[in-house]
Amino acid sequence: MRIAVTGGAGFIGSHTAAALAEAGHYPIVIDDFRNSKPFIIDRLKTLCKGKLSFHEADCNDRDKMAGIFEKEQPEGIIHFAAYKAVGESVRHPLMYYRNNVGSLLTLLELQKHYGIEHFVFSSSCTVYGVPDELPVTESSPVKKAQSPYGFTKQVGEQILFDLQSASTPMRSVILRYFNPIGAHSSALIGELPLGEPENLVPYITQTAAGIRKELTIFGQDYETPDGTAIRDYIHVMDLAEAHVRAIAWLAESEEKASAEVFNLGAGRGSSVKEVVATFEEVSGVKLNYRYGPRRPGDVPAIYANADKARKVLGWAVQRTLSDALRDAWHWQQQIHGLPV
Ligand code: UD1
């Protein structure tokens, strides 16, 4: 199938484009490089053996997007293009609502206009807030959002639920990502934080590479076995492959599946300390770190029950935390010294 991948130069988007091509689909990547670099597209073309097309465009630019859809005739859309930094969203809420909600509305209107049947929306486990029970299932309650970023994901989901209620002739899937880490095994593509990373694993790999002085572990007094916060880390290629399964499932399913929600996690919680120890083991590098206060807005522990994705999509993670950290480290070593 011809699949439009918005934000396809970004971290999850680029790996999904690679996985789509690997499965025989044709990715139509759309990105404006506001959170990536053009060399990622060159490398993606190498990985996809040239079987993809690329358009530089802002998804909020309706006319430009309409031109791309007319030319490329996609049969499905995977919509990654969005801002994702919690702290930044608190400082710049309008920017987050305009970009994340605005681009979704533009895409859904174009989807309707061009009769594109399949739609995949990137959501996040942030919609669960501080969960009452672990692991979280798709029916765990959605809590009041802790940040404008979190609220943009809840609003996005609600828009798709409302379209379903209105019996719109479209099939959609909402994927709630836990913590994607790692990189493609070729080390040609990976996570490319511009400036100081906010997320744990790029901070670890940049510290190991000597770009950052030390990692600060945010909080050691959580009610967890070792006192540090617990997350469900998932290899980005496992996550990417779930998108390929989701597109196939939308195309196969007889009934008008719509706004179906899936958790995408490894189903296993790891503490920050465990991630650091595993990284040291796989890289052979002793990490410089210290403990600092808790980061505002962080939840103590969250991990997924991903049984629904396993049963319905026939998907399961294939890679371990060690695999993901090894791949992230290879990628970091490979881009070290590049002007990024
Ligand atoms: C956050 C968002 C998530 C979003 C993701 C991508 C929430 C609750 N989570 O995930 O929705 O999709 O970012 O940007 O809104 N840590 C350190 N030191 C660091 C960095 C992180 O100790 O320098 C710790 C954090 O406190 C946390 C864990 O590492 O316990 C993971 O942090 P991070 O990688 O930033 O992801 P989340 O905050 O879980």
PDB file of N, CA and C in Angstrom, residues 164-220:
ATOM      1  N   GLN A 164     -15.870   8.402  14.725  1.00  0.00           N
ATOM      2  CA  GLN A 164     -16.425   7.048  14.701  1.00  0.00           C
ATOM      3  C   GLN A 164     -17.918   7.098  14.989  1.00  0.00           C
ATOM      4  N   SER A 165     -18.285   7.895  16.018  1.00  0.00           N
ATOM      5  CA  SER A 165     -19.707   8.014  16.377  1.00  0.00           C
ATOM      6  C   SER A 165     -20.510   8.589  15.225  1.00  0.00           C
ATOM      7  N   ALA A 166     -19.862   9.441  14.423  1.00  0.00           N
ATOM      8  CA  ALA A 166     -20.565  10.060  13.291  1.00  0.00           C
ATOM      9  C   ALA A 166     -20.560   9.140  12.069  1.00  0.00           C
ATOM     10  N   SER A 167     -20.117   7.887  12.264  1.00  0.00           N
ATOM     11  CA  SER A 167     -20.082   6.875  11.188  1.00  0.00           C
ATOM     12  C   SER A 167     -19.344   7.360   9.941  1.00  0.00           C
ATOM     13  N   THR A 168     -18.233   8.032  10.155  1.00  0.00           N
ATOM     14  CA  THR A 168     -17.414   8.465   9.023  1.00  0.00           C
ATOM     15  C   THR A 168     -16.834   7.226   8.327  1.00  0.00           C
ATOM     16  N   PRO A 169     -16.864   7.181   7.013  1.00  0.00           N
ATOM     17  CA  PRO A 169     -16.335   5.997   6.325  1.00  0.00           C
ATOM     18  C   PRO A 169     -14.815   5.958   6.328  1.00  0.00           C
ATOM     19  N   MET A 170     -14.271   5.733   7.499  1.00  0.00           N
ATOM     20  CA  MET A 170     -12.819   5.667   7.608  1.00  0.00           C
ATOM     21  C   MET A 170     -12.490   4.683   8.714  1.00  0.00           C
ATOM     22  N   ARG A 171     -11.361   4.046   8.580  1.00  0.00           N
ATOM     23  CA  ARG A 171     -10.930   3.128   9.631  1.00  0.00           C
ATOM     24  C   ARG A 171      -9.717   3.728  10.302  1.00  0.00           C
ATOM     25  N   SER A 172      -9.757   3.788  11.620  1.00  0.00           N
ATOM     26  CA  SER A 172      -8.608   4.384  12.297  1.00  0.00           C
ATOM     27  C   SER A 172      -8.162   3.542  13.475  1.00  0.00           C
ATOM     28  N   VAL A 173      -6.912   3.749  13.822  1.00  0.00           N
ATOM     29  CA  VAL A 173      -6.324   3.062  14.959  1.00  0.00           C
ATOM     30  C   VAL A 173      -5.591   4.113  15.788  1.00  0.00           C
ATOM     31  N   ILE A 174      -5.738   4.003  17.108  1.00  0.00           N
ATOM     32  CA  ILE A 174      -5.034   4.905  18.022  1.00  0.00           C
ATOM     33  C   ILE A 174      -3.983   4.074  18.744  1.00  0.00           C
ATOM     34  N   LEU A 175      -2.722   4.449  18.584  1.00  0.00           N
ATOM     35  CA  LEU A 175      -1.658   3.670  19.211  1.00  0.00           C
ATOM     36  C   LEU A 175      -1.081   4.464  20.383  1.00  0.00           C
ATOM     37  N   ARG A 176      -1.167   3.879  21.569  1.00  0.00           N
ATOM     38  CA  ARG A 176      -0.624   4.546  22.759  1.00  0.00           C
ATOM     39  C   ARG A 176       0.770   4.003  23.023  1.00  0.00           C
ATOM     40  N   TYR A 177       1.770   4.823  22.686  1.00  0.00           N
ATOM     41  CA  TYR A 177       3.161   4.396  22.838  1.00  0.00           C
ATOM     42  C   TYR A 177       3.595   4.520  24.285  1.00  0.00           C
ATOM     43  N   PHE A 178       4.383   3.559  24.731  1.00  0.00           N
ATOM     44  CA  PHE A 178       5.063   3.707  26.015  1.00  0.00           C
ATOM     45  C   PHE A 178       6.422   4.388  25.701  1.00  0.00           C
ATOM     46  N   ASN A 179       7.556   3.906  26.167  1.00  0.00           N
ATOM     47  CA  ASN A 179       8.783   4.701  25.940  1.00  0.00           C
ATOM     48  C   ASN A 179       9.657   4.115  24.834  1.00  0.00           C
ATOM     49  N   PRO A 180       9.568   4.657  23.620  1.00  0.00           N
ATOM     50  CA  PRO A 180      10.378   4.128  22.524  1.00  0.00           C
ATOM     51  C   PRO A 180      11.855   4.524  22.659  1.00  0.00           C
ATOM     52  N   ILE A 181      12.720   3.558  22.495  1.00  0.00           N
ATOM     53  CA  ILE A 181      14.174   3.801  22.569  1.00  0.00           C
ATOM     54  C   ILE A 181      14.853   2.942  21.508  1.00  0.00           C
ATOM     55  N   GLY A 182      16.179   3.061  21.388  1.00  0.00           N
ATOM     56  CA  GLY A 182      16.919   2.216  20.450  1.00  0.00           C
ATOM     57  C   GLY A 182      17.074   2.888  19.110  1.00  0.00           C
ATOM     58  N   ALA A 183      17.452   2.107  18.115  1.00  0.00           N
ATOM     59  CA  ALA A 183      17.713   2.626  16.775  1.00  0.00           C
ATOM     60  C   ALA A 183      17.664   1.451  15.806  1.00  0.00           C
ATOM     61  N   HIS A 184      17.638   1.750  14.519  1.00  0.00           N
ATOM     62  CA  HIS A 184      17.680   0.699  13.504  1.00  0.00           C
ATOM     63  C   HIS A 184      18.998  -0.073  13.644  1.00  0.00           C
ATOM     64  N   SER A 185      18.954  -1.386  13.422  1.00  0.00           N
ATOM     65  CA  SER A 185      20.160  -2.199  13.648  1.00  0.00           C
ATOM     66  C   SER A 185      21.312  -1.807  12.720  1.00  0.00           C
ATOM     67  N   SER A 186      21.003  -1.150  11.603  1.00  0.00           N
ATOM     68  CA  SER A 186      22.047  -0.684  10.687  1.00  0.00           C
ATOM     69  C   SER A 186      22.791   0.527  11.248  1.00  0.00           C
ATOM     70  N   ALA A 187      22.217   1.164  12.274  1.00  0.00           N
ATOM     71  CA  ALA A 187      22.727   2.429  12.832  1.00  0.00           C
ATOM     72  C   ALA A 187      22.720   3.562  11.802  1.00  0.00           C
ATOM     73  N   LEU A 188      21.966   3.390  10.731  1.00  0.00           N
ATOM     74  CA  LEU A 188      21.852   4.467   9.741  1.00  0.00           C
ATOM     75  C   LEU A 188      20.877   5.548  10.210  1.00  0.00           C
ATOM     76  N   ILE A 189      19.837   5.114  10.939  1.00  0.00           N
ATOM     77  CA  ILE A 189      18.877   6.080  11.493  1.00  0.00           C
ATOM     78  C   ILE A 189      18.700   5.797  12.988  1.00  0.00           C
ATOM     79  N   GLY A 190      18.283   6.832  13.717  1.00  0.00           N
ATOM     80  CA  GLY A 190      18.098   6.696  15.163  1.00  0.00           C
ATOM     81  C   GLY A 190      17.465   7.971  15.690  1.00  0.00           C
ATOM     82  N   GLU A 191      17.515   8.136  16.997  1.00  0.00           N
ATOM     83  CA  GLU A 191      16.907   9.319  17.607  1.00  0.00           C
ATOM     84  C   GLU A 191      17.882  10.494  17.496  1.00  0.00           C
ATOM     85  N   LEU A 192      17.372  11.640  17.073  1.00  0.00           N
ATOM     86  CA  LEU A 192      18.242  12.790  16.816  1.00  0.00           C
ATOM     87  C   LEU A 192      17.761  14.008  17.604  1.00  0.00           C
ATOM     88  N   PRO A 193      18.026  14.036  18.914  1.00  0.00           N
ATOM     89  CA  PRO A 193      17.547  15.194  19.676  1.00  0.00           C
ATOM     90  C   PRO A 193      18.329  16.440  19.269  1.00  0.00           C
ATOM     91  N   LEU A 194      17.624  17.516  18.975  1.00  0.00           N
ATOM     92  CA  LEU A 194      18.305  18.759  18.625  1.00  0.00           C
ATOM     93  C   LEU A 194      18.481  19.552  19.919  1.00  0.00           C
ATOM     94  N   GLY A 195      19.705  19.826  20.293  1.00  0.00           N
ATOM     95  CA  GLY A 195      19.973  20.474  21.577  1.00  0.00           C
ATOM     96  C   GLY A 195      20.061  19.445  22.692  1.00  0.00           C
ATOM     97  N   GLU A 196      19.907  19.921  23.923  1.00  0.00           N
ATOM     98  CA  GLU A 196      20.060  19.010  25.065  1.00  0.00           C
ATOM     99  C   GLU A 196      18.872  18.040  25.129  1.00  0.00           C
ATOM    100  N   PRO A 197      19.134  16.747  25.194  1.00  0.00           N
ATOM    101  CA  PRO A 197      18.003  15.796  25.205  1.00  0.00           C
ATOM    102  C   PRO A 197      17.156  15.933  26.463  1.00  0.00           C
ATOM    103  N   GLU A 198      15.855  15.670  26.311  1.00  0.00           N
ATOM    104  CA  GLU A 198      14.953  15.655  27.471  1.00  0.00           C
ATOM    105  C   GLU A 198      14.762  14.214  27.944  1.00  0.00           C
ATOM    106  N   ASN A 199      14.920  13.282  27.022  1.00  0.00           N
ATOM    107  CA  ASN A 199      14.596  11.885  27.323  1.00  0.00           C
ATOM    108  C   ASN A 199      15.820  11.118  27.834  1.00  0.00           C
ATOM    109  N   LEU A 200      15.517  10.060  28.575  1.00  0.00           N
ATOM    110  CA  LEU A 200      16.569   9.346  29.302  1.00  0.00           C
ATOM    111  C   LEU A 200      17.654   8.741  28.393  1.00  0.00           C
ATOM    112  N   VAL A 201      17.257   7.953  27.410  1.00  0.00           N
ATOM    113  CA  VAL A 201      18.268   7.176  26.679  1.00  0.00           C
ATOM    114  C   VAL A 201      19.209   8.056  25.849  1.00  0.00           C
ATOM    115  N   PRO A 202      18.701   9.057  25.099  1.00  0.00           N
ATOM    116  CA  PRO A 202      19.672   9.926  24.428  1.00  0.00           C
ATOM    117  C   PRO A 202      20.578  10.667  25.410  1.00  0.00           C
ATOM    118  N   TYR A 203      20.060  10.971  26.602  1.00  0.00           N
ATOM    119  CA  TYR A 203      20.916  11.615  27.602  1.00  0.00           C
ATOM    120  C   TYR A 203      22.023  10.659  28.037  1.00  0.00           C
ATOM    121  N   ILE A 204      21.654   9.402  28.217  1.00  0.00           N
ATOM    122  CA  ILE A 204      22.655   8.395  28.610  1.00  0.00           C
ATOM    123  C   ILE A 204      23.720   8.249  27.517  1.00  0.00           C
ATOM    124  N   THR A 205      23.289   8.079  26.263  1.00  0.00           N
ATOM    125  CA  THR A 205      24.281   7.819  25.204  1.00  0.00           C
ATOM    126  C   THR A 205      25.161   9.056  24.971  1.00  0.00           C
ATOM    127  N   GLN A 206      24.587  10.250  25.101  1.00  0.00           N
ATOM    128  CA  GLN A 206      25.408  11.458  24.910  1.00  0.00           C
ATOM    129  C   GLN A 206      26.386  11.639  26.073  1.00  0.00           C
ATOM    130  N   THR A 207      25.994  11.223  27.260  1.00  0.00           N
ATOM    131  CA  THR A 207      26.910  11.293  28.405  1.00  0.00           C
ATOM    132  C   THR A 207      28.051  10.291  28.201  1.00  0.00           C
ATOM    133  N   ALA A 208      27.704   9.106  27.772  1.00  0.00           N
ATOM    134  CA  ALA A 208      28.730   8.077  27.528  1.00  0.00           C
ATOM    135  C   ALA A 208      29.697   8.524  26.433  1.00  0.00           C
ATOM    136  N   ALA A 209      29.186   9.295  25.468  1.00  0.00           N
ATOM    137  CA  ALA A 209      30.028   9.767  24.358  1.00  0.00           C
ATOM    138  C   ALA A 209      30.824  11.016  24.734  1.00  0.00           C
ATOM    139  N   GLY A 210      30.587  11.534  25.942  1.00  0.00           N
ATOM    140  CA  GLY A 210      31.348  12.703  26.401  1.00  0.00           C
ATOM    141  C   GLY A 210      30.752  14.039  25.970  1.00  0.00           C
ATOM    142  N   ILE A 211      29.541  14.004  25.367  1.00  0.00           N
ATOM    143  CA  ILE A 211      28.899  15.255  24.928  1.00  0.00           C
ATOM    144  C   ILE A 211      28.277  15.965  26.132  1.00  0.00           C
ATOM    145  N   ARG A 212      27.755  15.185  27.066  1.00  0.00           N
ATOM    146  CA  ARG A 212      27.197  15.740  28.320  1.00  0.00           C
ATOM    147  C   ARG A 212      28.106  15.302  29.458  1.00  0.00           C
ATOM    148  N   LYS A 213      28.193  16.157  30.480  1.00  0.00           N
ATOM    149  CA  LYS A 213      29.110  15.872  31.592  1.00  0.00           C
ATOM    150  C   LYS A 213      28.622  14.693  32.431  1.00  0.00           C
ATOM    151  N   GLU A 214      27.338  14.748  32.796  1.00  0.00           N
ATOM    152  CA  GLU A 214      26.805  13.668  33.631  1.00  0.00           C
ATOM    153  C   GLU A 214      25.284  13.584  33.473  1.00  0.00           C
ATOM    154  N   LEU A 215      24.788  12.398  33.738  1.00  0.00           N
ATOM    155  CA  LEU A 215      23.338  12.185  33.738  1.00  0.00           C
ATOM    156  C   LEU A 215      22.831  12.484  35.137  1.00  0.00           C
ATOM    157  N   THR A 216      21.677  13.148  35.222  1.00  0.00           N
ATOM    158  CA  THR A 216      21.022  13.293  36.517  1.00  0.00           C
ATOM    159  C   THR A 216      19.850  12.320  36.549  1.00  0.00           C
ATOM    160  N   ILE A 217      19.830  11.459  37.533  1.00  0.00           N
ATOM    161  CA  ILE A 217      18.678  10.567  37.720  1.00  0.00           C
ATOM    162  C   ILE A 217      17.663  11.342  38.546  1.00  0.00           C
ATOM    163  N   PHE A 218      16.499  11.550  37.949  1.00  0.00           N
ATOM    164  CA  PHE A 218      15.491  12.393  38.601  1.00  0.00           C
ATOM    165  C   PHE A 218      14.712  11.594  39.658  1.00  0.00           C
ATOM    166  N   GLY A 219      15.133  11.691  40.888  1.00  0.00           N
ATOM    167  CA  GLY A 219      14.395  11.087  42.005  1.00  0.00           C
ATOM    168  C   GLY A 219      14.898   9.701  42.359  1.00  0.00           C
ATOM    169  N   GLN A 220      15.162   9.494  43.665  1.00  0.00           N
ATOM    170  CA  GLN A 220      15.543   8.149  44.132  1.00  0.00           C
ATOM    171  C   GLN A 220      14.702   7.749  45.337  1.00  0.00           C
TER     172      GLN A 220
END
